[in-house]
Amino acid sequence: MHKDIQSIVITEDEIKQKVKAAAEWLDKRFAGKDPVAISVLKGSVMFFCDLVRAMQTPVQIDFMTLSSYGSGSVSTGVPKIVMDLSTNVAGRDVILVEDIVDSGNSLVRMRDLLVGRGAASFTAVTMFDKPSRRQVDIKADYSCFEVGDEFIVGYGLDYAQRYRTLPYVGILKREIYEK
Ligand code: IMP
Ligand code: MG
């Protein structure tokens, strides 16, 4: 285990199982269709790559970067687009892949944007859901893990751009925040 991690909350094996289930759910929903899957960077990148490869349905992929956090652990209002898609989503079935739905602001932003651009359908899949922290009324269509009001890192999730490459999800030691 990484020296800065206090405890592991979700193991690599648990992640694998949930990714498989999410891929099966998407395959049922999109059988015979031609969806485009969008990864919201950077947090969803690990989940995204595992998910699209676990799916049987062929999907196109694209990426978008939103920014709502500085280097800290508290969300700061309306997310801005830092990098936009290269795909025209008009008339397309869109699968939005998120790392975590926390306040819900990012998901609302993405939904409004993609629906506003004429997506034929919008389906949001998230690795983690923190329902206790919601500021806006939105829910992903599929969520792999519900987590409490704790700041987690690993499997794409960062603290100050670190810990994203850990293959499991953990809670940081207190002294890391208090530095
Ligand atoms: P939102 O508050 O729902 O808009 O979520 C904004 C973003 O904050 C998420 O997509 C994550 O990238 C990040 N975030 C929220 N909670 C955590 C956490 O516990 N660890 C790491 N990143 C988080
Ligand atoms: Mg995110």
Tab-separated table of C-alpha atoms and ligand atoms in Angstrom:
chain	number	residue	atom	x	y	z
A	1	MET	CA	0.000	0.000	0.000
A	2	HIS	CA	1.135	3.577	-0.743
A	3	LYS	CA	2.701	5.264	2.298
A	4	ASP	CA	0.199	8.177	2.215
A	5	ILE	CA	-2.864	5.916	2.277
A	6	GLN	CA	-4.537	5.343	5.621
A	7	SER	CA	-6.846	2.571	4.466
A	8	ILE	CA	-8.110	0.922	1.300
A	9	VAL	CA	-11.864	1.355	0.833
A	10	ILE	CA	-12.279	-0.419	-2.515
A	11	THR	CA	-9.944	-3.143	-3.737
A	12	GLU	CA	-8.785	-3.847	-7.265
A	13	ASP	CA	-10.934	-6.970	-7.377
A	14	GLU	CA	-14.056	-5.106	-6.300
A	15	ILE	CA	-13.402	-2.530	-9.018
A	16	LYS	CA	-13.038	-5.260	-11.659
A	17	GLN	CA	-16.356	-6.827	-10.731
A	18	LYS	CA	-18.215	-3.513	-10.809
A	19	VAL	CA	-16.691	-2.523	-14.151
A	20	LYS	CA	-17.872	-5.821	-15.631
A	21	ALA	CA	-21.400	-5.269	-14.342
A	22	ALA	CA	-21.463	-1.706	-15.681
A	23	ALA	CA	-20.286	-2.909	-19.104
A	24	GLU	CA	-23.029	-5.542	-19.183
A	25	TRP	CA	-25.625	-2.921	-18.278
A	26	LEU	CA	-24.403	-0.686	-21.116
A	27	ASP	CA	-24.310	-3.578	-23.587
A	28	LYS	CA	-27.969	-4.330	-22.906
A	29	ARG	CA	-28.939	-0.713	-23.299
A	30	PHE	CA	-26.939	-0.018	-26.453
A	31	ALA	CA	-27.126	-3.324	-28.351
A	32	GLY	CA	-27.311	-2.580	-32.075
A	33	LYS	CA	-26.665	1.130	-31.556
A	34	ASP	CA	-23.647	3.278	-32.344
A	35	PRO	CA	-22.920	5.251	-29.174
A	36	VAL	CA	-20.111	7.642	-28.432
A	37	ALA	CA	-18.537	7.303	-24.994
A	38	ILE	CA	-17.116	10.446	-23.421
A	39	SER	CA	-14.544	10.434	-20.662
A	40	VAL	CA	-14.477	13.438	-18.377
A	41	LEU	CA	-10.764	13.911	-17.730
A	42	LYS	CA	-8.704	13.354	-15.841
A	43	GLY	CA	-10.535	11.507	-13.090
A	44	SER	CA	-12.521	9.061	-15.200
A	45	VAL	CA	-9.680	7.897	-17.416
A	46	MET	CA	-8.922	4.593	-15.630
A	47	PHE	CA	-12.589	3.664	-15.310
A	48	PHE	CA	-13.255	4.746	-18.891
A	49	CYS	CA	-10.514	2.588	-20.428
A	50	ASP	CA	-11.536	-0.450	-18.389
A	51	LEU	CA	-15.230	0.084	-19.116
A	52	VAL	CA	-15.088	0.505	-22.903
A	53	ARG	CA	-12.814	-2.524	-23.188
A	54	ALA	CA	-15.187	-4.627	-21.097
A	55	MET	CA	-18.096	-3.743	-23.392
A	56	GLN	CA	-19.093	-5.952	-26.309
A	57	THR	CA	-20.770	-3.051	-28.110
A	58	PRO	CA	-18.298	-1.085	-30.219
A	59	VAL	CA	-18.186	2.565	-29.177
A	60	GLN	CA	-16.461	5.668	-30.413
A	61	ILE	CA	-14.495	7.483	-27.741
A	62	ASP	CA	-13.862	11.113	-26.981
A	63	PHE	CA	-12.533	13.234	-24.144
A	64	MET	CA	-13.378	16.412	-22.399
A	65	THR	CA	-11.771	18.269	-19.530
A	66	LEU	CA	-13.727	20.224	-16.958
A	67	SER	CA	-12.202	22.159	-14.158
A	68	SER	CA	-13.894	22.830	-10.858
A	69	TYR	CA	-11.190	22.071	-8.328
A	70	GLY	CA	-7.959	23.859	-7.688
A	71	SER	CA	-5.415	21.841	-5.808
A	72	GLY	CA	-7.676	21.390	-2.791
A	73	SER	CA	-10.486	19.061	-1.886
A	74	VAL	CA	-13.431	21.476	-2.010
A	75	SER	CA	-15.486	22.106	-5.135
A	76	THR	CA	-15.591	25.691	-6.373
A	77	GLY	CA	-18.825	26.342	-8.238
A	78	VAL	CA	-19.594	26.038	-11.939
A	79	PRO	CA	-17.175	23.830	-13.874
A	80	LYS	CA	-15.480	25.380	-16.916
A	81	ILE	CA	-14.596	23.589	-20.147
A	82	VAL	CA	-10.825	23.335	-20.325
A	83	MET	CA	-10.721	20.996	-23.340
A	84	ASP	CA	-13.668	20.332	-25.621
A	85	LEU	CA	-14.710	17.257	-27.624
A	86	SER	CA	-13.735	16.743	-31.235
A	87	THR	CA	-16.935	14.793	-31.948
A	88	ASN	CA	-20.175	16.350	-33.132
A	89	VAL	CA	-22.686	14.759	-30.766
A	90	ALA	CA	-25.805	15.964	-32.615
A	91	GLY	CA	-28.068	12.969	-33.182
A	92	ARG	CA	-25.727	10.642	-31.261
A	93	ASP	CA	-26.387	8.376	-28.302
A	94	VAL	CA	-23.955	9.697	-25.727
A	95	ILE	CA	-22.523	7.721	-22.797
A	96	LEU	CA	-20.940	10.097	-20.335
A	97	VAL	CA	-18.360	8.448	-18.082
A	98	GLU	CA	-17.599	10.197	-14.796
A	99	ASP	CA	-15.271	9.376	-11.934
A	100	ILE	CA	-17.479	10.642	-9.141
A	101	VAL	CA	-20.701	12.567	-8.745
A	102	ASP	CA	-20.182	14.793	-5.735
A	103	SER	CA	-22.045	18.154	-5.737
A	104	GLY	CA	-23.522	17.106	-9.100
A	105	ASN	CA	-22.462	20.395	-10.731
A	106	SER	CA	-20.171	18.725	-13.286
A	107	LEU	CA	-22.813	16.223	-14.325
A	108	VAL	CA	-25.465	18.916	-14.760
A	109	ARG	CA	-22.991	20.971	-16.791
A	110	MET	CA	-22.171	18.026	-19.057
A	111	ARG	CA	-25.786	16.966	-19.481
A	112	ASP	CA	-26.953	20.483	-20.378
A	113	LEU	CA	-24.062	20.931	-22.766
A	114	LEU	CA	-24.469	17.620	-24.600
A	115	VAL	CA	-28.264	17.719	-24.719
A	116	GLY	CA	-27.968	21.350	-25.847
A	117	ARG	CA	-25.734	20.205	-28.710
A	118	GLY	CA	-28.470	17.850	-29.871
A	119	ALA	CA	-27.435	14.448	-28.469
A	120	ALA	CA	-30.141	11.875	-29.303
A	121	SER	CA	-29.818	10.419	-25.799
A	122	PHE	CA	-27.726	11.042	-22.707
A	123	THR	CA	-26.691	8.256	-20.341
A	124	ALA	CA	-24.399	8.979	-17.408
A	125	VAL	CA	-22.284	6.258	-15.818
A	126	THR	CA	-20.183	6.998	-12.775
A	127	MET	CA	-17.697	4.962	-10.814
A	128	PHE	CA	-18.551	6.633	-7.502
A	129	ASP	CA	-21.545	8.447	-6.134
A	130	LYS	CA	-21.501	10.666	-3.032
A	131	PRO	CA	-25.232	11.345	-2.620
A	132	SER	CA	-24.818	13.064	0.745
A	133	ARG	CA	-22.908	15.926	-0.907
A	134	ARG	CA	-25.355	16.780	-3.666
A	135	GLN	CA	-26.093	20.473	-4.326
A	136	VAL	CA	-28.218	19.936	-7.429
A	137	ASP	CA	-30.885	17.350	-8.107
A	138	ILE	CA	-29.207	14.886	-10.470
A	139	LYS	CA	-28.273	11.223	-10.440
A	140	ALA	CA	-26.180	9.128	-12.805
A	141	ASP	CA	-28.133	6.462	-14.685
A	142	TYR	CA	-25.649	3.881	-13.426
A	143	SER	CA	-23.349	4.085	-10.454
A	144	CYS	CA	-20.813	1.443	-9.391
A	145	PHE	CA	-20.163	2.418	-5.777
A	146	GLU	CA	-21.906	4.658	-3.297
A	147	VAL	CA	-19.445	6.334	-0.937
A	148	GLY	CA	-19.845	8.483	2.151
A	149	ASP	CA	-18.685	12.039	2.731
A	150	GLU	CA	-15.010	11.149	2.652
A	151	PHE	CA	-12.322	12.313	0.264
A	152	ILE	CA	-11.058	9.296	-1.673
A	153	VAL	CA	-8.117	8.853	-4.035
A	154	GLY	CA	-6.892	6.276	-6.517
A	155	TYR	CA	-8.228	4.638	-9.692
A	156	GLY	CA	-8.176	8.038	-11.403
A	157	LEU	CA	-9.091	10.170	-8.411
A	158	ASP	CA	-6.487	12.624	-7.167
A	159	TYR	CA	-5.530	14.891	-4.359
A	160	ALA	CA	-3.479	17.799	-5.778
A	161	GLN	CA	-2.887	15.714	-8.958
A	162	ARG	CA	-1.392	12.784	-7.050
A	163	TYR	CA	-2.499	9.190	-6.407
A	164	ARG	CA	-4.445	8.809	-9.687
A	165	THR	CA	-2.478	5.725	-10.732
A	166	LEU	CA	-3.186	3.667	-7.619
A	167	PRO	CA	-5.118	0.588	-8.774
A	168	TYR	CA	-7.352	0.660	-5.663
A	169	VAL	CA	-9.309	3.387	-3.880
A	170	GLY	CA	-8.232	4.625	-0.483
A	171	ILE	CA	-8.449	7.339	2.109
A	172	LEU	CA	-5.441	9.574	2.645
A	173	LYS	CA	-3.717	9.992	5.952
A	174	ARG	CA	-4.762	13.148	7.770
A	175	GLU	CA	-1.254	14.613	7.728
A	176	ILE	CA	-1.354	14.839	3.921
A	177	TYR	CA	-4.215	17.367	4.027
A	178	GLU	CA	-2.746	19.195	6.976
A	179	LYS	CA	0.662	19.768	5.373
B	1	IMP	P1	-18.963	17.552	-8.681
B	1	IMP	O1	-18.864	18.267	-7.361
B	1	IMP	O2	-20.077	16.540	-8.688
B	1	IMP	O3	-19.096	18.550	-9.800
B	1	IMP	O4	-17.630	16.763	-8.885
B	1	IMP	C1	-16.489	17.431	-9.347
B	1	IMP	C2	-15.273	16.573	-9.407
B	1	IMP	O5	-14.630	16.633	-8.155
B	1	IMP	C3	-15.392	15.085	-9.641
B	1	IMP	O6	-15.587	14.748	-10.990
B	1	IMP	C4	-14.029	14.631	-9.162
B	1	IMP	O7	-13.066	14.798	-10.175
B	1	IMP	C5	-13.783	15.571	-7.997
B	1	IMP	N1	-14.047	14.893	-6.710
B	1	IMP	C6	-15.172	14.893	-5.979
B	1	IMP	N2	-15.040	14.138	-4.866
B	1	IMP	C7	-13.790	13.637	-4.910
B	1	IMP	C8	-13.029	12.760	-4.050
B	1	IMP	O8	-13.468	12.253	-3.004
B	1	IMP	N3	-11.755	12.506	-4.451
B	1	IMP	C9	-11.197	13.010	-5.576
B	1	IMP	N4	-11.881	13.806	-6.415
B	1	IMP	C10	-13.150	14.135	-6.083
B	2	MG	MG	-14.630	14.541	-12.726
